[in-house]
CSV table of C-alpha atoms in Angstrom, one decimal:
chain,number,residue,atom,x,y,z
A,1,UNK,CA,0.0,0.0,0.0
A,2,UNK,CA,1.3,3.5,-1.1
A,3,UNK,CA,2.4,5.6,1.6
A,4,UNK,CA,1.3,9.3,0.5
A,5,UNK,CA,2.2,12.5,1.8
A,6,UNK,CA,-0.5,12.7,4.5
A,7,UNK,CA,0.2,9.1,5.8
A,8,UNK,CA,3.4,10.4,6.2
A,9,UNK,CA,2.8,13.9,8.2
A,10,UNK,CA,0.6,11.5,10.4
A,11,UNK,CA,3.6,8.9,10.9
A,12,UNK,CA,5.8,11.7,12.0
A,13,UNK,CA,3.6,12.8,14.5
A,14,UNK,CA,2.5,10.0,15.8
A,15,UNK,CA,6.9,9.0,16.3
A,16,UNK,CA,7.7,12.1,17.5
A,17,UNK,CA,5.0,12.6,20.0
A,18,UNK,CA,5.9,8.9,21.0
A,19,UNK,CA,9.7,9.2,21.2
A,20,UNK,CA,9.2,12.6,23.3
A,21,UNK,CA,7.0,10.2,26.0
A,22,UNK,CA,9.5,8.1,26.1
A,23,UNK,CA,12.7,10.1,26.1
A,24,UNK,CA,11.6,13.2,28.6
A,25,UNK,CA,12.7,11.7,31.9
A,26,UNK,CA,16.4,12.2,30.4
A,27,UNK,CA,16.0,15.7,30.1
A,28,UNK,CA,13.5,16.6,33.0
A,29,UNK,CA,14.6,18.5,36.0
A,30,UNK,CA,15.8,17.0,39.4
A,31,UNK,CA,12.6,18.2,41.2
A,32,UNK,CA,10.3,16.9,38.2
A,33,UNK,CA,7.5,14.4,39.0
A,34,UNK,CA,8.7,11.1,37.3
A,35,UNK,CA,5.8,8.6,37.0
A,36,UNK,CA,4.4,7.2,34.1
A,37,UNK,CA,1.4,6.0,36.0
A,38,UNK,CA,0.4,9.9,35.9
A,39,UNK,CA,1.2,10.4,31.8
A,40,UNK,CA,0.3,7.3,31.0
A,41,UNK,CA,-3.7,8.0,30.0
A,42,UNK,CA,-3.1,11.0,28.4
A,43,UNK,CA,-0.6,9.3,26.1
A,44,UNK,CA,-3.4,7.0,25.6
A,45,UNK,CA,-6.0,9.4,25.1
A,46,UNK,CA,-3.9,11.0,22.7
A,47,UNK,CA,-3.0,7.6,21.0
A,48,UNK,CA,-5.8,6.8,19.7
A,49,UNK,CA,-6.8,9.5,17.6
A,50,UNK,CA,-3.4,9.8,16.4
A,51,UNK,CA,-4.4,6.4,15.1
A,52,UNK,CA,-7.1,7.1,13.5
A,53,UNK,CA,-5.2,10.0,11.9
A,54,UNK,CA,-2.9,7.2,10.3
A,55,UNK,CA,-6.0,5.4,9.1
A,56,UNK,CA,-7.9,8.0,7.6
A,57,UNK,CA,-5.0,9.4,5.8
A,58,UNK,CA,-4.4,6.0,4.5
A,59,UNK,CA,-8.0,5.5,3.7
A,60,UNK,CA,-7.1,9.1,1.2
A,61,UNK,CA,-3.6,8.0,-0.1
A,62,UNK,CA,-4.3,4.9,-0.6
A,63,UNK,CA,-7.8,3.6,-0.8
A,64,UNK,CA,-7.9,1.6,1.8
A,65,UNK,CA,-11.6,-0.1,2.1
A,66,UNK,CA,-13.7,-2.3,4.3
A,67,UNK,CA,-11.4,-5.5,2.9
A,68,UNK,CA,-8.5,-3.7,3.9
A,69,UNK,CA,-10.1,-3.0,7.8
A,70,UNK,CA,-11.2,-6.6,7.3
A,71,UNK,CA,-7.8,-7.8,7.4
A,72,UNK,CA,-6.2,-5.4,9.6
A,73,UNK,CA,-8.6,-7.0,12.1
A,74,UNK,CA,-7.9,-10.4,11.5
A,75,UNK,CA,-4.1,-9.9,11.1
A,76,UNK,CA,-4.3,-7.5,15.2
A,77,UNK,CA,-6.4,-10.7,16.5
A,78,UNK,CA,-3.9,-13.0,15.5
A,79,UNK,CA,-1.6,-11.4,16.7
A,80,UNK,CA,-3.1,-11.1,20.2
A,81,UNK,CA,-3.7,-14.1,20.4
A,82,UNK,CA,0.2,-15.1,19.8
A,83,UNK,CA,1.8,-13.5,22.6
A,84,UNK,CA,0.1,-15.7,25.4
A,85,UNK,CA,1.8,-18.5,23.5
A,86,UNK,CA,4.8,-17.0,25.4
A,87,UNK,CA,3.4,-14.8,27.9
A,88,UNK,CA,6.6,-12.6,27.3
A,89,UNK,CA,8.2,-16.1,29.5
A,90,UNK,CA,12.3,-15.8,28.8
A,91,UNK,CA,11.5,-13.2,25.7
A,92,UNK,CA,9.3,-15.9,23.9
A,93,UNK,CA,7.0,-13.5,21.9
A,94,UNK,CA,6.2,-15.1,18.5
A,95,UNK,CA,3.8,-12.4,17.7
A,96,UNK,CA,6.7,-10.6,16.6
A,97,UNK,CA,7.5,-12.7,13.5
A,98,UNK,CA,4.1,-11.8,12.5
A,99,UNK,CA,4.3,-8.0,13.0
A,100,UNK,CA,7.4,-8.2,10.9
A,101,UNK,CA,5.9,-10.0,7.9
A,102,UNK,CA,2.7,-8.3,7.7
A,103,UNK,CA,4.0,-4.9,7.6
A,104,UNK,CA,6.6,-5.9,5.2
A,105,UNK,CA,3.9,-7.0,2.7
A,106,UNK,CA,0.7,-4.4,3.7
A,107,UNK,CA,3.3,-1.4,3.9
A,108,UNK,CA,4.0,1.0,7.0
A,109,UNK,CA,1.4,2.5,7.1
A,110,UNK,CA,-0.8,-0.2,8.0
A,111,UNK,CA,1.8,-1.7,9.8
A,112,UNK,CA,2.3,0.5,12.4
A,113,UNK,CA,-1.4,0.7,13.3
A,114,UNK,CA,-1.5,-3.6,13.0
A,115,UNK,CA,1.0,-3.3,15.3
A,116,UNK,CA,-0.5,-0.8,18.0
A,117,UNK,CA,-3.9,-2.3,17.7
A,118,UNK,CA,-2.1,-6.2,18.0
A,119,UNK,CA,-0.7,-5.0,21.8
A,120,UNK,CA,-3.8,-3.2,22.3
A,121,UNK,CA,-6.1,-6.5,22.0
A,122,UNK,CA,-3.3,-8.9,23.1
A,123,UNK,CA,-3.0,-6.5,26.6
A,124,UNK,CA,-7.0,-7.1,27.0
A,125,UNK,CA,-6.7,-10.3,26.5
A,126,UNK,CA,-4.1,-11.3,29.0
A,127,UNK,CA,-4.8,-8.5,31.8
A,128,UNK,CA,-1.7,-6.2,30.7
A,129,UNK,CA,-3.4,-3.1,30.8
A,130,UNK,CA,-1.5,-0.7,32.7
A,131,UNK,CA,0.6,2.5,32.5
A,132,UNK,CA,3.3,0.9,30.2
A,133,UNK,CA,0.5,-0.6,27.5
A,134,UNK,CA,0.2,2.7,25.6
A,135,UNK,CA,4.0,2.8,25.3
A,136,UNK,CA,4.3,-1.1,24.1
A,137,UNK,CA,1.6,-0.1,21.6
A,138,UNK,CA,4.2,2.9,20.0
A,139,UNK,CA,6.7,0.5,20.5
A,140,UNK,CA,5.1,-2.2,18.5
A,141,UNK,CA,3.6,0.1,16.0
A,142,UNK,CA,7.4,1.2,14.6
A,143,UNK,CA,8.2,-2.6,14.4
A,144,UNK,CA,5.7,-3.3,12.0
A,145,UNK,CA,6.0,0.4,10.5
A,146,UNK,CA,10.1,-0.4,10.0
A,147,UNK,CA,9.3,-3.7,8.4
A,148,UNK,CA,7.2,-2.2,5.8
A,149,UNK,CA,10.3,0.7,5.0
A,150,UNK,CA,12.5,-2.0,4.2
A,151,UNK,CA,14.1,-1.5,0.8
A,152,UNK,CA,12.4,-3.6,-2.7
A,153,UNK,CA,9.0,-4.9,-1.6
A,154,UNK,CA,8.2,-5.3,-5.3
A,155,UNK,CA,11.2,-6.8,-6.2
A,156,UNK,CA,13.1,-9.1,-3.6
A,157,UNK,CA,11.6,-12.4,-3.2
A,158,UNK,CA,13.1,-15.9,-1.8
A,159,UNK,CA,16.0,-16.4,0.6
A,160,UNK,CA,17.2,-13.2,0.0
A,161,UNK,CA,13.9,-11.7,1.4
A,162,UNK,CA,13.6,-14.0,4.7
A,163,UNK,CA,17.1,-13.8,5.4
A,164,UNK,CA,16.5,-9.7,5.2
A,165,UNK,CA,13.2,-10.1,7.6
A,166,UNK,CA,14.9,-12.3,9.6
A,167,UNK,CA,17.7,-10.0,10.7
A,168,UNK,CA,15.6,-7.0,11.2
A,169,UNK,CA,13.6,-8.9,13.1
A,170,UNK,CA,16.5,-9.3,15.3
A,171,UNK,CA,17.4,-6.1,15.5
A,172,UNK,CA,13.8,-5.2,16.1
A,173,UNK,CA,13.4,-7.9,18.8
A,174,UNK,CA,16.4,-6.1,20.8
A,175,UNK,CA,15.3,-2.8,20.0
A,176,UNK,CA,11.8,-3.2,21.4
A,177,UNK,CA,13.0,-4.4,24.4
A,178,UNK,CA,15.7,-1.6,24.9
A,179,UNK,CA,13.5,1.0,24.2
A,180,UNK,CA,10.6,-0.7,26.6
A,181,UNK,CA,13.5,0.2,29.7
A,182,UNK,CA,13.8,3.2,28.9
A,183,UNK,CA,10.2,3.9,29.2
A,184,UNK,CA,10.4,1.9,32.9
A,185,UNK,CA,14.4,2.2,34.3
A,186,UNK,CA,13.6,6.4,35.4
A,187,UNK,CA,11.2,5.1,37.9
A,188,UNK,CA,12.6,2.1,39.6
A,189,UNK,CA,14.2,4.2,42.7
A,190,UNK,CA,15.6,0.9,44.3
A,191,UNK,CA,18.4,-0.3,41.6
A,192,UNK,CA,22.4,-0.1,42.2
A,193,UNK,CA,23.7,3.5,41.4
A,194,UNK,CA,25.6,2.3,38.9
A,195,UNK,CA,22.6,1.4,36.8
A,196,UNK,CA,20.0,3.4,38.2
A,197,UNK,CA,18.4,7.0,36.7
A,198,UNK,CA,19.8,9.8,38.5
A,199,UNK,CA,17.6,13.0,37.8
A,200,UNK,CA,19.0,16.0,36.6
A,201,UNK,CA,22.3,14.2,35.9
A,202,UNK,CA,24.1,14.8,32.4
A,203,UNK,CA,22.6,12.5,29.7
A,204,UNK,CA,26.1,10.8,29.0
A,205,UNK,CA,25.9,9.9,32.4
A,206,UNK,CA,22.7,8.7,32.5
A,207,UNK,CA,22.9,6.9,29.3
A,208,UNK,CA,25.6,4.9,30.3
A,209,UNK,CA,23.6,4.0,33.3
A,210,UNK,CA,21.0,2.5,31.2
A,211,UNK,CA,23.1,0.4,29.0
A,212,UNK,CA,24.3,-1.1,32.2
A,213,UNK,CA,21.1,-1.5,33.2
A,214,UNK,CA,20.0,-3.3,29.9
A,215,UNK,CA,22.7,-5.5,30.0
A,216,UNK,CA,22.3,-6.7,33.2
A,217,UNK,CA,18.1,-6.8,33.5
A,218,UNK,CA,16.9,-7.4,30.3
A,219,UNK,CA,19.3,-8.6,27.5
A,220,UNK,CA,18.5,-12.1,28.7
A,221,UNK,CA,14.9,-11.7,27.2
A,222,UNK,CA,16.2,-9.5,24.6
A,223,UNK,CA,18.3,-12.4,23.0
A,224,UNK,CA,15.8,-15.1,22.9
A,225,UNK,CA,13.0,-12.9,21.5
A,226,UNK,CA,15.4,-12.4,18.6
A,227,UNK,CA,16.0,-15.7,18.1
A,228,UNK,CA,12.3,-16.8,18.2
A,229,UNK,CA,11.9,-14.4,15.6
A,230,UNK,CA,14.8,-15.4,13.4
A,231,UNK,CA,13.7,-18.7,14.1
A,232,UNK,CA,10.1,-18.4,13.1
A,233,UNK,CA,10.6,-16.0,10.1
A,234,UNK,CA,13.3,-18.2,8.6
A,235,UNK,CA,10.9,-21.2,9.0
A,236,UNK,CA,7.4,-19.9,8.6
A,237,UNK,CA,8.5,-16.4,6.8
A,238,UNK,CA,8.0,-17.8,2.9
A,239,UNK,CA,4.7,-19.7,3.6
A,240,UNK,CA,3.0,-16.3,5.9
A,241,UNK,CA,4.2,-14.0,2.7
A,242,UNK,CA,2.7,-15.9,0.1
A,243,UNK,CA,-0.4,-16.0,2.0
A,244,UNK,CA,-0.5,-12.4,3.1
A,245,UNK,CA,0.3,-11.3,-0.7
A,246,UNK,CA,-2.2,-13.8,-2.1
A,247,UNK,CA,-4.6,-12.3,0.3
A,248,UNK,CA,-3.7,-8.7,-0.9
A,249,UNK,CA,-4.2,-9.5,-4.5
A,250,UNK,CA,-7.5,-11.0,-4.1
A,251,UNK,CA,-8.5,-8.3,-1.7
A,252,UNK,CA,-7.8,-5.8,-4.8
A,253,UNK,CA,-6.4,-3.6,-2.7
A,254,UNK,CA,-5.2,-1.4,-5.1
A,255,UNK,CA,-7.8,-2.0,-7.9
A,256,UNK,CA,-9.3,1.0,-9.5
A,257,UNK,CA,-12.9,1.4,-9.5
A,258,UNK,CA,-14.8,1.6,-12.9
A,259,UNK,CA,-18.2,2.4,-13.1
A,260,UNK,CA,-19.5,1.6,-16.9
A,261,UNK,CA,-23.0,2.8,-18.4
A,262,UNK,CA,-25.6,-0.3,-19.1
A,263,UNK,CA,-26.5,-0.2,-22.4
């Protein structure tokens, strides 16, 4: 799906506000209240019709129709219903796999709200609702949105293509969970200093403190969510493309609509 100019100011704001809820601790003032549980719903409140913003201007780029909605809802409750699989257990997530392949195919666009609305149903569904959902939704939303801004979609094809969405998956895997810390590590008051956030410190210093802190917390369920995803994309990857491309060509997404006088 073609990613127009208005799909892309609504991208932009949607990342930007996102990266600024996740990034302001660094930069807030010693004496600054730091508690997601405060910010939390009105990052939420504000999520969603950023959302919507990203589907309606997809709808006008693109022509996205009730098919298209169709299968984004099918493609976010499959997804939902892959992460209890792993219940996030040692970093087994294989939802990811499928947040990867479907915004490669249906474009990033799409994929970033597949990949929002897939956390938003999956966090129902297994009683994760709390401060840090709307930030696992952003987080989710750029995997998918990254997958579909990888280079030839029209072109590359095979081994060449799995062993592409395998190692961004990888990447991705590690990525989400780095950037997930930083949207907790500023408000766990009880960590060693040399990995805990010290407010009003310089951001050097404080960075440093949090790639101790990933390395030592969470790289254990970083690693093995990477490999699941290689793992599953390598094995699974050609079969889910075909499908999801079959799917889009039958779903005429794209077609143009021709309306012809009865003689």
């Amino acid at each position: 799906m073609r990613l127009g100019a208005r799909s892309v100011a609504a991208l932009l704001l949607v990342s930007a506000i996102g990266a600024a809820a996740f990034a302001w601790p660094l930069m807030a003032a010693p004496t600054s209240s730091l508690s997601h549980a405060n910010d939390a719903p009105w990052l939420f409140a504000a999520l969603l019709p950023l959302l919507l913003a990203v589907v309606v201007a997809t709808i006008a780029d693109s022509g996205l129709d009730a098919k298209a909605i169709a299968m984004l809802g099918v493609l976010a409750a499959a997804g939902a219903a892959l992460r209890p699989l792993g219940a996030g257990t040692a970093g087994i997530e294989p939802m990811f796999f499928l947040m990867v392949l479907s915004g490669r195919v249906l474009g990033p666009g799409f994929g970033f709200v597949l990949g929002s609305l897939s956390m938003f149903a999956s966090a129902l569904l297994t009683g994760g609702v709390g401060p840090w959902m709307p930030f696992q939704m952003l987080a989710m939303g750029w995997v998918s949105m990254g997958a579909g801004l990888l280079p030839a979609p029209d072109r590359l094809r095979g081994q060449r293509e799995s062993a592409m969405l395998a190692a961004y998956g990888a990447v991705a895997s590690v990525l989400y969970g780095t950037v997930m810390n930083l949207q907790g590590w500023p408000y766990i008051g009880s960590l060693a200093s040399g990995v805990s956030f010290v407010p009003g410190d310089p951001l050097p210093d404080n960075l440093a403190r949090f790639v101790a802190y990933c390395l030592a917390t969470s790289l254990g369920w970083d690693l093995p969510r990477a490999l699941v995803t290689v793992t599953a994309t390598l094995a699974l990857g050609p079969v889910v493309l075909r499908a999801l491309r079959r799917a889009t060509r039958r779903a005429a997404f794209e077609a143009a609509v021709e309306f012809r006088e009865l003689h």
